[in-house]
Amino acid sequence: MTTNENQNKKFQEINSLDKIIHEPARFMIMSYLYVVDCADFIFLEKQTGLTRGNMSSHLSKLEKAGYVKIKKKFMDKIPRTVLSLTAQGRKAFVDYRNQLKNVLNEFN
Amino acid sequence: MNEKEIKISQVNLKEIRHNVRYAINQDGMDTLSMGIVFVVFPLLGILDRFTGINDFMIYTIFFSLLAISRLLPIIFRKKITYKRVGYYKPQTKIMLSIVLIILAFFLLIFGRSQIWNIAGREYFDSIKPIYFGLWFAFFTFIYTYFSGYKMKTGIMFSMLILLISCSAMLFSIEDRDLAYNCVYFIIALIMISVGIIQAFRFLKKYPKQAEELNYDD
């Protein structure tokens, strides 16, 4: 394989990275949801340090992609938005991490 | 935190897992609960020595304190903690800590009976502080590690407990059992105090309750 072909392969791998997770704020949200079974909106907001508007828009995108499940519940008469990763979301996150590791290793 | 400040290279899952555990455990309820469990045994020993309570009373006190140690964190978290820092449900992986604690209990009982059988009860009594100190230290380390504290803190806390416990061996008084019980009682009281301090610090850090959520996508 020539050097050019090698370079092209590396760039193709970067290009194949999941664009939805690749956004840093969404990656952060996915990371926090990955280590828990489910969490509410306040918890994620406090942990990630993102604003409510930001979180809301990113969560909508993740929900549309089928990565995050959003449920509205009442806990002691207080509305809570409970978020969790779907099986698809978990798989996508693991795949993304592996891909990213590979890409970084290639460049190193 | 600004969105621009988040760097993917800085996201460490191990650290995130610790942060998540620490967010809830910083309310001190686990330490308090552990202190209450630890206080049960020396308390019953001391009560038995001085008042000669019957078995029914022993079981009543034992199960009441255990129930308090379980219920207190649940109620406190439901009413205070979750409203301030939010709620999360841990993954089943956290069950590992429970399995390790059950294993520690098993080793404690099995180890004691083995020492009794092989070396005799008198020998066991002479090494009692080291034996229980090791168990206390192990339990504390598991707790601190799985509560999101740094491993260094867990080791330091465990060593301190081991040191206090073993210092009971220095007592050259006749009633050694009473001395040991007093030392364990002091350790348990220290844990309860730490739990209460943590709870106050938590309330000071998060004075306001999180606003009701009005999330619409």
CSV table of C-alpha atoms in Angstrom, one decimal:
chain,number,residue,atom,x,y,z
A,1,MET,CA,0.0,0.0,0.0
A,2,THR,CA,1.4,3.4,-0.9
A,3,THR,CA,1.7,6.3,1.5
A,4,ASN,CA,-1.1,8.1,-0.2
A,5,GLU,CA,-3.4,5.2,0.1
A,6,ASN,CA,-2.5,4.9,3.8
A,7,GLN,CA,-3.3,8.6,4.3
A,8,ASN,CA,-6.6,8.2,2.5
A,9,LYS,CA,-7.5,5.2,4.7
A,10,LYS,CA,-6.8,7.3,7.8
A,11,PHE,CA,-9.0,10.2,6.6
A,12,GLN,CA,-11.7,7.8,5.6
A,13,GLU,CA,-11.7,6.5,9.2
A,14,ILE,CA,-12.0,10.0,10.6
A,15,ASN,CA,-14.9,10.6,8.1
A,16,SER,CA,-16.7,7.5,9.4
A,17,LEU,CA,-16.8,8.8,13.0
A,18,ASP,CA,-20.4,9.2,14.2
A,19,LYS,CA,-21.1,12.9,13.7
A,20,ILE,CA,-23.9,12.9,16.3
A,21,ILE,CA,-21.7,11.7,19.1
A,22,HIS,CA,-18.6,13.6,17.9
A,23,GLU,CA,-19.9,16.9,19.0
A,24,PRO,CA,-18.2,17.5,22.4
A,25,ALA,CA,-21.3,18.4,24.4
A,26,ARG,CA,-23.2,15.4,23.1
A,27,PHE,CA,-20.2,13.2,23.8
A,28,MET,CA,-20.2,14.5,27.4
A,29,ILE,CA,-23.9,13.8,27.7
A,30,MET,CA,-23.5,10.3,26.2
A,31,SER,CA,-20.5,9.6,28.6
A,32,TYR,CA,-22.5,10.5,31.7
A,33,LEU,CA,-25.5,8.4,30.5
A,34,TYR,CA,-23.2,5.5,29.6
A,35,VAL,CA,-22.0,5.1,33.2
A,36,VAL,CA,-25.5,5.1,34.8
A,37,ASP,CA,-28.7,3.2,34.2
A,38,CYS,CA,-30.7,6.4,34.0
A,39,ALA,CA,-30.4,10.0,35.2
A,40,ASP,CA,-32.7,13.0,35.4
A,41,PHE,CA,-32.2,16.3,33.6
A,42,ILE,CA,-31.0,18.2,36.8
A,43,PHE,CA,-28.3,15.6,37.5
A,44,LEU,CA,-27.0,15.8,33.9
A,45,GLU,CA,-27.2,19.6,33.9
A,46,LYS,CA,-25.2,19.8,37.2
A,47,GLN,CA,-22.6,17.2,36.1
A,48,THR,CA,-21.9,18.4,32.6
A,49,GLY,CA,-22.2,22.1,33.4
A,50,LEU,CA,-24.2,22.8,30.3
A,51,THR,CA,-27.0,25.3,30.2
A,52,ARG,CA,-30.6,24.0,30.0
A,53,GLY,CA,-31.2,25.3,26.5
A,54,ASN,CA,-28.0,23.7,25.3
A,55,MET,CA,-28.8,20.4,27.0
A,56,SER,CA,-32.3,20.5,25.6
A,57,SER,CA,-31.2,20.9,22.0
A,58,HIS,CA,-28.5,18.3,22.2
A,59,LEU,CA,-30.9,15.8,23.9
A,60,SER,CA,-33.4,16.4,21.1
A,61,LYS,CA,-30.8,15.5,18.5
A,62,LEU,CA,-29.7,12.4,20.4
A,63,GLU,CA,-33.3,11.4,20.8
A,64,LYS,CA,-34.0,11.8,17.1
A,65,ALA,CA,-31.0,9.6,16.4
A,66,GLY,CA,-32.4,7.0,18.7
A,67,TYR,CA,-29.5,7.1,21.1
A,68,VAL,CA,-31.3,8.5,24.1
A,69,LYS,CA,-34.7,7.7,25.6
A,70,ILE,CA,-36.5,10.6,27.3
A,71,LYS,CA,-39.3,9.8,29.8
A,72,LYS,CA,-41.3,12.3,31.8
A,73,LYS,CA,-42.2,11.1,35.3
A,74,PHE,CA,-43.5,12.5,38.6
A,75,MET,CA,-41.4,12.0,41.7
A,76,ASP,CA,-43.2,13.3,44.8
A,77,LYS,CA,-45.5,15.5,42.6
A,78,ILE,CA,-42.4,17.1,41.0
A,79,PRO,CA,-42.0,16.6,37.2
A,80,ARG,CA,-38.8,14.9,36.3
A,81,THR,CA,-37.3,14.2,32.9
A,82,VAL,CA,-35.6,10.9,33.2
A,83,LEU,CA,-32.9,10.1,30.5
A,84,SER,CA,-31.3,6.9,29.6
A,85,LEU,CA,-29.3,5.5,26.7
A,86,THR,CA,-31.0,3.1,24.4
A,87,ALA,CA,-29.3,-0.2,23.4
A,88,GLN,CA,-28.5,1.4,20.0
A,89,GLY,CA,-27.0,4.4,21.9
A,90,ARG,CA,-24.8,2.3,24.0
A,91,LYS,CA,-23.6,0.4,21.0
A,92,ALA,CA,-23.0,3.6,19.1
A,93,PHE,CA,-21.0,5.0,22.0
A,94,VAL,CA,-18.8,2.0,22.4
A,95,ASP,CA,-18.2,1.9,18.6
A,96,TYR,CA,-17.4,5.6,18.6
A,97,ARG,CA,-14.9,5.2,21.4
A,98,ASN,CA,-13.2,2.3,19.6
A,99,GLN,CA,-13.1,4.2,16.3
A,100,LEU,CA,-11.7,7.3,18.0
A,101,LYS,CA,-9.0,5.2,19.7
A,102,ASN,CA,-8.0,3.7,16.4
A,103,VAL,CA,-7.9,7.0,14.7
A,104,LEU,CA,-5.7,8.5,17.4
A,105,ASN,CA,-3.4,5.5,17.4
A,106,GLU,CA,-3.0,5.8,13.7
A,107,PHE,CA,-2.0,9.4,14.0
A,108,ASN,CA,0.4,8.7,16.8
B,1,MET,CA,-18.9,25.3,31.7
B,2,ASN,CA,-18.9,26.6,28.2
B,3,GLU,CA,-19.5,24.1,25.5
B,4,LYS,CA,-16.3,25.1,23.8
B,5,GLU,CA,-14.3,24.2,26.9
B,6,ILE,CA,-15.3,20.5,26.6
B,7,LYS,CA,-12.5,18.5,25.0
B,8,ILE,CA,-13.1,15.0,24.0
B,9,SER,CA,-9.5,14.0,24.9
B,10,GLN,CA,-10.3,15.1,28.5
B,11,VAL,CA,-13.3,12.8,28.9
B,12,ASN,CA,-12.3,10.0,31.1
B,13,LEU,CA,-15.0,7.4,31.8
B,14,LYS,CA,-13.4,6.2,35.1
B,15,GLU,CA,-13.4,9.8,36.4
B,16,ILE,CA,-16.9,10.3,35.2
B,17,ARG,CA,-18.0,7.1,37.1
B,18,HIS,CA,-16.4,8.5,40.2
B,19,ASN,CA,-17.9,11.9,39.8
B,20,VAL,CA,-21.4,10.4,39.4
B,21,ARG,CA,-21.1,8.3,42.6
B,22,TYR,CA,-19.6,11.2,44.5
B,23,ALA,CA,-22.4,13.6,43.4
B,24,ILE,CA,-24.9,11.6,45.5
B,25,ASN,CA,-22.6,10.2,48.2
B,26,GLN,CA,-21.3,13.6,49.2
B,27,ASP,CA,-24.5,14.0,51.3
B,28,GLY,CA,-22.8,11.9,53.9
B,29,MET,CA,-25.7,9.5,54.3
B,30,ASP,CA,-23.6,6.4,53.4
B,31,THR,CA,-21.0,7.3,56.1
B,32,LEU,CA,-23.8,7.9,58.6
B,33,SER,CA,-25.4,4.6,57.7
B,34,MET,CA,-22.2,2.7,58.0
B,35,GLY,CA,-21.5,4.3,61.3
B,36,ILE,CA,-24.9,3.2,62.6
B,37,VAL,CA,-24.2,-0.4,61.5
B,38,PHE,CA,-20.8,-0.3,63.2
B,39,VAL,CA,-22.2,1.2,66.4
B,40,VAL,CA,-24.6,-1.8,66.7
B,41,PHE,CA,-22.1,-4.4,67.8
B,42,PRO,CA,-20.1,-2.5,70.5
B,43,LEU,CA,-23.3,-0.9,71.8
B,44,LEU,CA,-24.9,-4.3,72.3
B,45,GLY,CA,-21.7,-5.6,73.9
B,46,ILE,CA,-21.6,-2.7,76.3
B,47,LEU,CA,-25.3,-2.9,77.1
B,48,ASP,CA,-25.1,-6.6,77.7
B,49,ARG,CA,-22.1,-6.1,80.1
B,50,PHE,CA,-23.8,-3.4,82.2
B,51,THR,CA,-27.5,-4.2,82.0
B,52,GLY,CA,-27.7,-7.8,81.1
B,53,ILE,CA,-30.4,-7.3,78.5
B,54,ASN,CA,-32.3,-10.3,77.2
B,55,ASP,CA,-32.2,-11.8,73.7
B,56,PHE,CA,-35.4,-10.2,72.7
B,57,MET,CA,-34.1,-6.7,73.5
B,58,ILE,CA,-30.8,-7.4,71.7
B,59,TYR,CA,-32.6,-8.4,68.5
B,60,THR,CA,-35.0,-5.4,68.8
B,61,ILE,CA,-32.1,-3.0,69.1
B,62,PHE,CA,-30.1,-4.7,66.4
B,63,PHE,CA,-32.9,-4.7,63.8
B,64,SER,CA,-34.1,-1.2,64.8
B,65,LEU,CA,-30.6,0.2,64.2
B,66,LEU,CA,-30.2,-1.7,61.0
B,67,ALA,CA,-33.6,-0.5,59.7
B,68,ILE,CA,-32.6,3.1,60.7
B,69,SER,CA,-29.3,2.8,58.8
B,70,ARG,CA,-31.2,1.7,55.7
B,71,LEU,CA,-34.2,4.0,55.9
B,72,LEU,CA,-32.3,7.2,56.9
B,73,PRO,CA,-30.4,7.6,53.6
B,74,ILE,CA,-33.5,6.7,51.5
B,75,ILE,CA,-35.7,9.3,53.2
B,76,PHE,CA,-32.9,12.0,53.2
B,77,ARG,CA,-32.1,11.5,49.6
B,78,LYS,CA,-35.7,11.5,48.5
B,79,LYS,CA,-36.5,14.6,50.4
B,80,ILE,CA,-33.2,16.6,50.1
B,81,THR,CA,-30.4,15.2,48.0
B,82,TYR,CA,-32.2,14.4,44.7
B,83,LYS,CA,-33.9,17.8,44.8
B,84,ARG,CA,-30.5,19.5,45.0
B,85,VAL,CA,-28.2,17.5,42.8
B,86,GLY,CA,-30.6,15.5,40.7
B,87,TYR,CA,-31.2,11.8,40.6
B,88,TYR,CA,-29.5,8.9,38.9
B,89,LYS,CA,-30.0,5.1,39.0
B,90,PRO,CA,-26.6,3.3,39.2
B,91,GLN,CA,-25.8,0.5,36.8
B,92,THR,CA,-25.9,-3.1,38.1
B,93,LYS,CA,-22.1,-3.0,38.1
B,94,ILE,CA,-22.3,-1.2,41.5
B,95,MET,CA,-23.5,-4.6,42.9
B,96,LEU,CA,-19.9,-5.6,43.0
B,97,SER,CA,-19.5,-3.4,46.1
B,98,ILE,CA,-22.3,-5.3,47.8
B,99,VAL,CA,-20.9,-8.6,46.8
B,100,LEU,CA,-17.5,-7.6,48.2
B,101,ILE,CA,-19.1,-6.5,51.5
B,102,ILE,CA,-21.0,-9.8,51.8
B,103,LEU,CA,-17.7,-11.6,51.1
B,104,ALA,CA,-16.1,-9.6,53.8
B,105,PHE,CA,-18.9,-10.6,56.2
B,106,PHE,CA,-18.4,-14.2,55.3
B,107,LEU,CA,-14.7,-14.1,55.8
B,108,LEU,CA,-15.2,-12.3,59.1
B,109,ILE,CA,-17.4,-15.1,60.5
B,110,PHE,CA,-15.5,-18.0,58.8
B,111,GLY,CA,-12.1,-16.6,59.8
B,112,ARG,CA,-13.2,-16.2,63.4
B,113,SER,CA,-14.5,-19.8,63.7
B,114,GLN,CA,-11.3,-21.0,62.0
B,115,ILE,CA,-9.0,-19.2,64.4
B,116,TRP,CA,-11.2,-20.4,67.3
B,117,ASN,CA,-10.9,-24.0,66.1
B,118,ILE,CA,-7.1,-23.9,65.3
B,119,ALA,CA,-5.6,-21.6,67.9
B,120,GLY,CA,-8.3,-21.4,70.5
B,121,ARG,CA,-10.5,-18.6,71.8
B,122,GLU,CA,-7.9,-17.1,74.0
B,123,TYR,CA,-5.6,-16.5,71.1
B,124,PHE,CA,-8.4,-15.0,69.1
B,125,ASP,CA,-9.2,-12.6,72.0
B,126,SER,CA,-5.5,-11.5,72.0
B,127,ILE,CA,-5.6,-10.6,68.3
B,128,LYS,CA,-9.2,-9.4,68.3
B,129,PRO,CA,-8.3,-5.7,67.6
B,130,ILE,CA,-6.2,-6.6,64.6
B,131,TYR,CA,-8.8,-9.0,63.3
B,132,PHE,CA,-11.7,-6.6,63.6
B,133,GLY,CA,-9.5,-3.6,62.6
B,134,LEU,CA,-8.6,-5.3,59.4
B,135,TRP,CA,-12.3,-6.0,58.7
B,136,PHE,CA,-13.3,-2.4,59.6
B,137,ALA,CA,-10.5,-1.1,57.3
B,138,PHE,CA,-11.5,-3.4,54.4
B,139,PHE,CA,-15.1,-2.4,54.7
B,140,THR,CA,-14.2,1.3,54.9
B,141,PHE,CA,-11.9,1.0,51.9
B,142,ILE,CA,-14.7,-0.7,49.8
B,143,TYR,CA,-17.1,2.0,50.9
B,144,THR,CA,-14.8,4.9,50.1
B,145,TYR,CA,-13.7,3.5,46.8
B,146,PHE,CA,-17.3,2.8,45.6
B,147,SER,CA,-18.5,6.1,46.9
B,148,GLY,CA,-16.4,8.1,44.4
B,149,TYR,CA,-13.6,9.1,46.7
B,150,LYS,CA,-10.1,8.8,45.5
B,151,MET,CA,-8.3,5.5,46.3
B,152,LYS,CA,-5.7,7.5,48.3
B,153,THR,CA,-8.5,8.8,50.6
B,154,GLY,CA,-9.8,5.3,51.0
B,155,ILE,CA,-6.4,3.9,51.9
B,156,MET,CA,-5.7,6.7,54.4
B,157,PHE,CA,-9.1,6.3,56.1
B,158,SER,CA,-8.7,2.5,56.3
B,159,MET,CA,-5.2,2.9,57.8
B,160,LEU,CA,-6.4,5.4,60.4
B,161,ILE,CA,-9.2,2.9,61.4
B,162,LEU,CA,-6.7,0.1,61.6
B,163,LEU,CA,-4.4,2.2,63.7
B,164,ILE,CA,-7.1,3.2,66.2
B,165,SER,CA,-8.4,-0.3,66.4
B,166,CYS,CA,-4.9,-1.8,67.0
B,167,SER,CA,-4.2,0.8,69.6
B,168,ALA,CA,-6.7,-1.1,71.8
B,169,MET,CA,-4.0,-3.8,72.2
B,170,LEU,CA,-2.0,-1.3,74.2
B,171,PHE,CA,-4.7,-1.4,76.9
B,172,SER,CA,-3.2,-3.4,79.8
B,173,ILE,CA,-6.4,-3.4,81.8
B,174,GLU,CA,-8.1,-6.6,82.9
B,175,ASP,CA,-11.4,-6.0,81.1
B,176,ARG,CA,-10.1,-6.2,77.6
B,177,ASP,CA,-13.4,-6.9,76.0
B,178,LEU,CA,-14.9,-3.7,77.4
B,179,ALA,CA,-11.8,-1.7,76.1
B,180,TYR,CA,-12.2,-3.2,72.6
B,181,ASN,CA,-15.9,-2.4,72.6
B,182,CYS,CA,-15.2,1.1,73.6
B,183,VAL,CA,-12.7,1.5,70.8
B,184,TYR,CA,-15.1,0.2,68.2
B,185,PHE,CA,-17.8,2.4,69.7
B,186,ILE,CA,-15.5,5.4,69.2
B,187,ILE,CA,-14.7,4.4,65.6
B,188,ALA,CA,-18.4,4.1,64.9
B,189,LEU,CA,-19.1,7.5,66.5
B,190,ILE,CA,-16.3,9.1,64.4
B,191,MET,CA,-18.0,7.7,61.3
B,192,ILE,CA,-21.4,9.0,62.4
B,193,SER,CA,-19.8,12.5,63.1
B,194,VAL,CA,-18.1,12.5,59.7
B,195,GLY,CA,-21.5,11.6,58.1
B,196,ILE,CA,-23.2,14.5,59.9
B,197,ILE,CA,-20.5,16.9,59.0
B,198,GLN,CA,-20.7,15.8,55.4
B,199,ALA,CA,-24.5,16.3,55.4
B,200,PHE,CA,-24.1,19.8,56.8
B,201,ARG,CA,-21.4,20.6,54.2
B,202,PHE,CA,-23.7,19.3,51.5
B,203,LEU,CA,-26.6,21.4,52.7
B,204,LYS,CA,-24.3,24.4,52.8
B,205,LYS,CA,-23.0,23.7,49.3
B,206,TYR,CA,-26.4,23.3,47.8
B,207,PRO,CA,-28.7,25.6,49.9
B,208,LYS,CA,-31.3,26.0,47.3
B,209,GLN,CA,-33.5,23.2,45.9
B,210,ALA,CA,-33.3,22.7,42.2
B,211,GLU,CA,-36.1,24.4,40.4
B,212,GLU,CA,-38.9,22.4,39.0
B,213,LEU,CA,-38.1,21.2,35.7
B,214,ASN,CA,-39.8,22.8,32.7
B,215,TYR,CA,-38.2,20.9,29.9
B,216,ASP,CA,-39.8,21.0,26.5
B,217,ASP,CA,-38.1,19.7,23.4
